[in-house]
Amino acid sequence: MNDLEKVRDWVRAARRIALLSGAGMSAESGVPTFRDAQTGLWAKFDPQQLATEAAFRAKPRLVWDWYAMRRELIARVDPNEGHLAVARFQAANPGRLTVITQNVDGLHQRAGSSGVLALHGNITEDQWLETPRSCCKVEAVEAGRPPSCAGCGNLRRPAVVWFGEMLPPDALARAEQAAAECELMLVVGTSGVVYPAAGLAYRAPGKVVIVNPEPTELDGAAHVVLRGRAAEVLPQLLS
Ligand code: OAD
């Protein structure tokens, strides 16, 4: 029996599966990853200049425009066969598979996945930079890059988790629980270098399987490493 068949059997047998996804999950939709040496966002841009609260406060327009560019790209792409296979599995097997994603692109959700735990937020949404006052009304923001409150100037910012920020506590707690309770964890398309998300792989008490064309920091925690692309491997595992 080859590794793919072995993991297919584990999928069939597992009552609870957690799927932890990263940027590689969306690579075949045309969304760049972060750490690819050539095409990765962090190969071209300095995260400290773009993905921190300090960067936004120093250069709000630059940071807003960079996120707006990514948002526009994401609006033009579609979920791939990997996202769709996950969503189909969930629909056919209610309650058996929890999606935990580091991706902010919303593609799991657009594919039809339910209950997605988006640990790093959602790039299609905004939130207030400062705690909103009574004048801060989302429906009455002043247009701009970034938009702001006409009353107090509070800025809108992308609803993503920046470096140095806490993850949404509720999503993180649910993800930790899903990891701790699963019999099988599929770790798909993540380099496994960003914590606390990567640490979830070490919480899984059962089998851990990596799906990734390249080596990752989590390979040592895996029972099986499937060297392949998400959109190719997931439909075979989850059909
Ligand atoms: P990375 O860019 O660090 O890693 C992407 C991974 O996807 C790599 O291991 C690739 O080998 C793999 N990959 C590429 N194409 C793939 C494919 N078609 N199928 C499967 N895997 C493929 O992205 P993340 O691990 O998601 O954080 O990065 C983690 C976090 O770092 C991101 O959420 C982001 C970033 O800074 C925030 O924005 C807070």
Short mmCIF file of C-alpha atoms and ligand atoms in Angstrom, two decimals:
data_model
loop_
_atom_site.label_atom_id
_atom_site.label_comp_id
_atom_site.label_asym_id
_atom_site.label_seq_id
_atom_site.Cartn_x
_atom_site.Cartn_y
_atom_site.Cartn_z
CA MET A 1 0.00 0.00 0.00
CA ASN A 2 1.45 3.38 -0.92
CA ASP A 3 1.33 6.45 1.32
CA LEU A 4 -1.60 8.01 -0.50
CA GLU A 5 -3.71 4.88 -0.08
CA LYS A 6 -2.66 4.63 3.56
CA VAL A 7 -3.82 8.20 4.23
CA ARG A 8 -7.06 7.59 2.31
CA ASP A 9 -7.74 4.76 4.75
CA TRP A 10 -7.00 7.06 7.69
CA VAL A 11 -9.42 9.62 6.27
CA ARG A 12 -12.13 7.00 5.96
CA ALA A 13 -11.57 5.76 9.52
CA ALA A 14 -11.17 9.08 11.33
CA ARG A 15 -14.22 10.36 13.17
CA ARG A 16 -12.61 13.80 13.57
CA ILE A 17 -10.24 15.40 11.11
CA ALA A 18 -8.57 18.79 11.43
CA LEU A 19 -7.17 20.44 8.32
CA LEU A 20 -4.61 23.19 8.92
CA SER A 21 -4.01 25.19 5.76
CA GLY A 22 -1.53 27.85 4.71
CA ALA A 23 -0.79 29.92 1.66
CA GLY A 24 0.07 26.90 -0.52
CA MET A 25 -3.58 25.86 -0.29
CA SER A 26 -4.44 28.85 -2.48
CA ALA A 27 -1.33 28.82 -4.68
CA GLU A 28 -3.12 26.98 -7.48
CA SER A 29 -5.87 29.61 -7.38
CA GLY A 30 -3.19 32.14 -8.32
CA VAL A 31 -2.62 33.69 -4.88
CA PRO A 32 1.10 34.15 -4.17
CA THR A 33 2.53 32.48 -1.05
CA PHE A 34 4.67 34.42 1.42
CA ARG A 35 7.96 32.55 1.49
CA ASP A 36 8.49 31.23 -2.03
CA ALA A 37 12.02 32.35 -2.88
CA GLN A 38 10.94 33.95 -6.18
CA THR A 39 7.24 34.71 -6.15
CA GLY A 40 6.59 34.91 -2.39
CA LEU A 41 5.26 38.19 -1.02
CA TRP A 42 8.01 38.31 1.62
CA ALA A 43 10.63 37.87 -1.10
CA LYS A 44 9.47 41.14 -2.65
CA PHE A 45 8.22 43.13 0.33
CA ASP A 46 9.45 43.67 3.89
CA PRO A 47 6.77 42.44 6.29
CA GLN A 48 7.93 44.92 8.94
CA GLN A 49 7.06 47.76 6.53
CA LEU A 50 3.63 46.38 5.64
CA ALA A 51 2.25 43.88 8.10
CA THR A 52 2.60 45.53 11.51
CA GLU A 53 0.50 48.07 13.37
CA ALA A 54 3.54 50.36 13.58
CA ALA A 55 3.89 50.28 9.77
CA PHE A 56 0.22 51.17 9.35
CA ARG A 57 0.48 54.06 11.80
CA ALA A 58 3.62 55.37 10.07
CA LYS A 59 2.37 54.98 6.49
CA PRO A 60 -1.36 54.24 6.47
CA ARG A 61 -1.82 54.93 2.77
CA LEU A 62 1.05 52.70 1.69
CA VAL A 63 -0.17 49.81 3.86
CA TRP A 64 -3.83 50.33 2.89
CA ASP A 65 -2.92 50.35 -0.81
CA TRP A 66 -0.86 47.17 -0.48
CA TYR A 67 -3.77 45.34 1.13
CA ALA A 68 -6.17 46.83 -1.44
CA MET A 69 -3.96 45.40 -4.20
CA ARG A 70 -4.05 41.94 -2.61
CA ARG A 71 -7.79 42.23 -2.03
CA GLU A 72 -8.36 43.01 -5.71
CA LEU A 73 -6.29 40.02 -6.79
CA ILE A 74 -8.19 37.73 -4.42
CA ALA A 75 -11.54 39.02 -5.72
CA ARG A 76 -10.50 37.93 -9.23
CA VAL A 77 -9.48 34.34 -8.36
CA ASP A 78 -11.56 31.27 -7.56
CA PRO A 79 -11.31 28.43 -5.06
CA ASN A 80 -9.35 25.52 -6.53
CA GLU A 81 -10.01 21.78 -6.59
CA GLY A 82 -8.38 21.47 -3.16
CA HIS A 83 -10.75 23.95 -1.49
CA LEU A 84 -13.68 22.34 -3.29
CA ALA A 85 -12.71 18.82 -2.21
CA VAL A 86 -12.59 19.96 1.43
CA ALA A 87 -15.99 21.65 1.19
CA ARG A 88 -17.55 18.61 -0.51
CA PHE A 89 -16.16 16.31 2.18
CA GLN A 90 -17.65 18.52 4.90
CA ALA A 91 -21.04 18.55 3.18
CA ALA A 92 -21.03 14.76 2.80
CA ASN A 93 -19.67 14.13 6.33
CA PRO A 94 -21.20 16.73 8.63
CA GLY A 95 -19.17 17.46 11.75
CA ARG A 96 -16.16 15.33 10.80
CA LEU A 97 -13.73 17.89 9.39
CA THR A 98 -12.74 21.26 10.85
CA VAL A 99 -10.88 23.73 8.65
CA ILE A 100 -8.28 25.81 10.47
CA THR A 101 -6.65 28.28 8.12
CA GLN A 102 -3.89 30.85 8.28
CA ASN A 103 -5.16 32.25 4.99
CA VAL A 104 -6.95 35.58 4.90
CA ASP A 105 -8.26 35.11 1.35
CA GLY A 106 -11.66 33.60 2.23
CA LEU A 107 -11.30 30.90 -0.45
CA HIS A 108 -12.24 28.01 1.86
CA GLN A 109 -15.41 29.91 2.74
CA ARG A 110 -16.15 30.74 -0.91
CA ALA A 111 -15.71 27.06 -1.79
CA GLY A 112 -18.54 26.32 0.64
CA SER A 113 -16.64 25.18 3.74
CA SER A 114 -18.52 25.79 6.94
CA GLY A 115 -17.18 26.76 10.35
CA VAL A 116 -13.80 27.87 8.99
CA LEU A 117 -11.47 29.00 11.79
CA ALA A 118 -9.62 31.91 10.18
CA LEU A 119 -6.71 32.38 12.58
CA HIS A 120 -5.21 35.36 10.75
CA GLY A 121 -8.43 37.22 9.95
CA ASN A 122 -10.02 38.06 6.63
CA ILE A 123 -8.57 40.45 4.08
CA THR A 124 -11.96 41.26 2.60
CA GLU A 125 -13.06 42.92 5.85
CA ASP A 126 -12.00 46.10 7.68
CA GLN A 127 -12.06 47.10 11.32
CA TRP A 128 -11.39 50.23 13.35
CA LEU A 129 -7.79 50.96 14.26
CA GLU A 130 -8.71 52.51 17.63
CA THR A 131 -11.55 51.37 19.87
CA PRO A 132 -14.60 52.92 18.17
CA ARG A 133 -16.31 55.92 19.77
CA SER A 134 -20.02 56.72 19.36
CA CYS A 135 -19.22 58.73 16.20
CA CYS A 136 -17.50 55.77 14.50
CA LYS A 137 -20.20 54.38 12.21
CA VAL A 138 -19.22 51.82 9.59
CA GLU A 139 -22.07 52.90 7.34
CA ALA A 140 -20.89 56.52 7.38
CA VAL A 141 -17.14 56.30 6.90
CA GLU A 142 -15.39 59.02 4.98
CA ALA A 143 -13.92 57.60 1.78
CA GLY A 144 -10.13 57.60 1.66
CA ARG A 145 -7.04 55.46 1.65
CA PRO A 146 -7.71 54.38 4.35
CA PRO A 147 -11.30 55.40 5.01
CA SER A 148 -11.85 57.18 8.33
CA CYS A 149 -14.50 58.34 10.78
CA ALA A 150 -15.77 61.80 9.82
CA GLY A 151 -16.16 62.64 13.51
CA CYS A 152 -12.87 61.67 15.12
CA GLY A 153 -10.59 60.56 12.29
CA ASN A 154 -10.36 56.94 13.52
CA LEU A 155 -8.97 54.90 10.64
CA ARG A 156 -10.31 51.73 9.08
CA ARG A 157 -7.67 48.98 8.77
CA PRO A 158 -7.67 45.54 7.18
CA ALA A 159 -9.17 42.90 9.50
CA VAL A 160 -6.06 40.73 9.40
CA VAL A 161 -3.66 39.73 12.14
CA TRP A 162 -0.40 41.63 11.84
CA PHE A 163 2.96 40.52 13.22
CA GLY A 164 3.01 41.11 16.95
CA GLU A 165 -0.79 40.96 17.29
CA MET A 166 -2.88 38.41 19.14
CA LEU A 167 -4.89 35.89 17.15
CA PRO A 168 -8.67 36.11 17.54
CA PRO A 169 -9.05 34.30 20.90
CA ASP A 170 -12.26 32.48 20.04
CA ALA A 171 -10.95 31.07 16.73
CA LEU A 172 -7.66 30.09 18.38
CA ALA A 173 -9.41 28.33 21.26
CA ARG A 174 -11.63 26.40 18.85
CA ALA A 175 -8.62 25.51 16.70
CA GLU A 176 -6.72 24.22 19.75
CA GLN A 177 -9.72 22.12 20.69
CA ALA A 178 -10.14 20.76 17.15
CA ALA A 179 -6.44 19.88 17.06
CA ALA A 180 -6.52 18.20 20.46
CA GLU A 181 -9.59 16.14 19.56
CA CYS A 182 -8.75 15.06 16.04
CA GLU A 183 -7.72 11.56 15.06
CA LEU A 184 -6.13 12.84 11.87
CA MET A 185 -4.60 16.22 11.07
CA LEU A 186 -3.91 17.24 7.49
CA VAL A 187 -1.34 20.06 7.31
CA VAL A 188 -1.65 21.55 3.84
CA GLY A 189 0.43 24.22 2.13
CA THR A 190 2.13 25.82 5.10
CA SER A 191 5.83 26.29 5.75
CA GLY A 192 5.07 25.80 9.45
CA VAL A 193 7.19 28.67 10.68
CA VAL A 194 4.54 31.02 12.09
CA TYR A 195 3.28 30.36 15.60
CA PRO A 196 0.93 29.75 17.29
CA ALA A 197 -0.70 28.27 14.14
CA ALA A 198 2.18 25.90 13.38
CA GLY A 199 2.14 24.61 16.95
CA LEU A 200 -1.30 23.10 16.39
CA ALA A 201 0.36 20.25 14.50
CA TYR A 202 2.09 19.20 17.75
CA ARG A 203 -1.21 19.16 19.65
CA ALA A 204 -2.75 16.50 17.43
CA PRO A 205 -2.77 13.24 19.39
CA GLY A 206 -3.35 11.01 16.34
CA LYS A 207 -1.93 10.86 12.85
CA VAL A 208 -0.39 13.96 11.24
CA VAL A 209 -0.07 14.15 7.46
CA ILE A 210 1.69 16.90 5.50
CA VAL A 211 0.60 17.81 1.98
CA ASN A 212 3.26 20.02 0.43
CA PRO A 213 5.54 19.85 -2.62
CA GLU A 214 8.47 21.16 -0.52
CA PRO A 215 10.00 20.29 2.86
CA THR A 216 8.49 22.13 5.84
CA GLU A 217 9.40 22.83 9.44
CA LEU A 218 6.65 20.43 10.51
CA ASP A 219 7.80 17.38 8.56
CA GLY A 220 9.35 15.93 11.73
CA ALA A 221 5.94 15.91 13.41
CA ALA A 222 4.33 14.00 10.54
CA HIS A 223 3.55 10.31 10.23
CA VAL A 224 3.36 10.68 6.46
CA VAL A 225 4.55 13.44 4.14
CA LEU A 226 2.77 13.58 0.79
CA ARG A 227 4.95 15.55 -1.59
CA GLY A 228 2.31 17.02 -3.84
CA ARG A 229 0.13 20.02 -4.55
CA ALA A 230 -3.04 20.70 -2.60
CA ALA A 231 -5.37 20.85 -5.60
CA GLU A 232 -4.04 17.52 -6.82
CA VAL A 233 -3.71 15.55 -3.58
CA LEU A 234 -6.78 16.65 -1.59
CA PRO A 235 -9.36 15.48 -4.16
CA GLN A 236 -7.67 12.05 -4.07
CA LEU A 237 -7.64 11.92 -0.26
CA LEU A 238 -11.11 13.26 0.38
CA SER A 239 -13.22 11.79 -2.44
P1 OAD B 1 4.37 30.30 3.38
O1 OAD B 1 4.55 31.18 2.20
O2 OAD B 1 5.32 30.46 4.51
O3 OAD B 1 4.43 28.77 2.95
C1 OAD B 1 3.68 28.32 1.86
C2 OAD B 1 3.88 26.82 1.76
O4 OAD B 1 3.05 26.34 0.72
C3 OAD B 1 5.29 26.38 1.43
O5 OAD B 1 5.67 25.33 2.32
C4 OAD B 1 5.19 25.84 0.01
O6 OAD B 1 6.09 24.76 -0.26
C5 OAD B 1 3.76 25.36 -0.01
N1 OAD B 1 3.12 25.27 -1.34
C6 OAD B 1 3.35 26.01 -2.45
N2 OAD B 1 2.53 25.64 -3.44
C7 OAD B 1 1.75 24.65 -2.94
C8 OAD B 1 0.69 23.85 -3.48
N3 OAD B 1 0.25 24.02 -4.73
N4 OAD B 1 0.12 22.93 -2.68
C9 OAD B 1 0.54 22.74 -1.40
N5 OAD B 1 1.54 23.47 -0.85
C10 OAD B 1 2.14 24.40 -1.60
O7 OAD B 1 2.86 30.49 3.87
P2 OAD B 1 2.20 30.16 5.28
O8 OAD B 1 2.81 28.94 5.87
O9 OAD B 1 0.74 30.19 5.09
O10 OAD B 1 0.77 35.51 8.27
O11 OAD B 1 2.65 31.41 6.14
C11 OAD B 1 2.18 31.55 7.45
C12 OAD B 1 1.88 32.99 7.73
O12 OAD B 1 3.01 33.79 7.44
C13 OAD B 1 0.79 33.60 6.88
O13 OAD B 1 -0.51 33.34 7.36
C14 OAD B 1 1.10 35.06 6.95
C15 OAD B 1 2.59 35.01 6.76
O14 OAD B 1 3.30 36.07 7.26
C16 OAD B 1 0.11 36.65 8.45
O15 OAD B 1 -0.23 37.34 7.52
C17 OAD B 1 -0.18 36.95 9.88
#
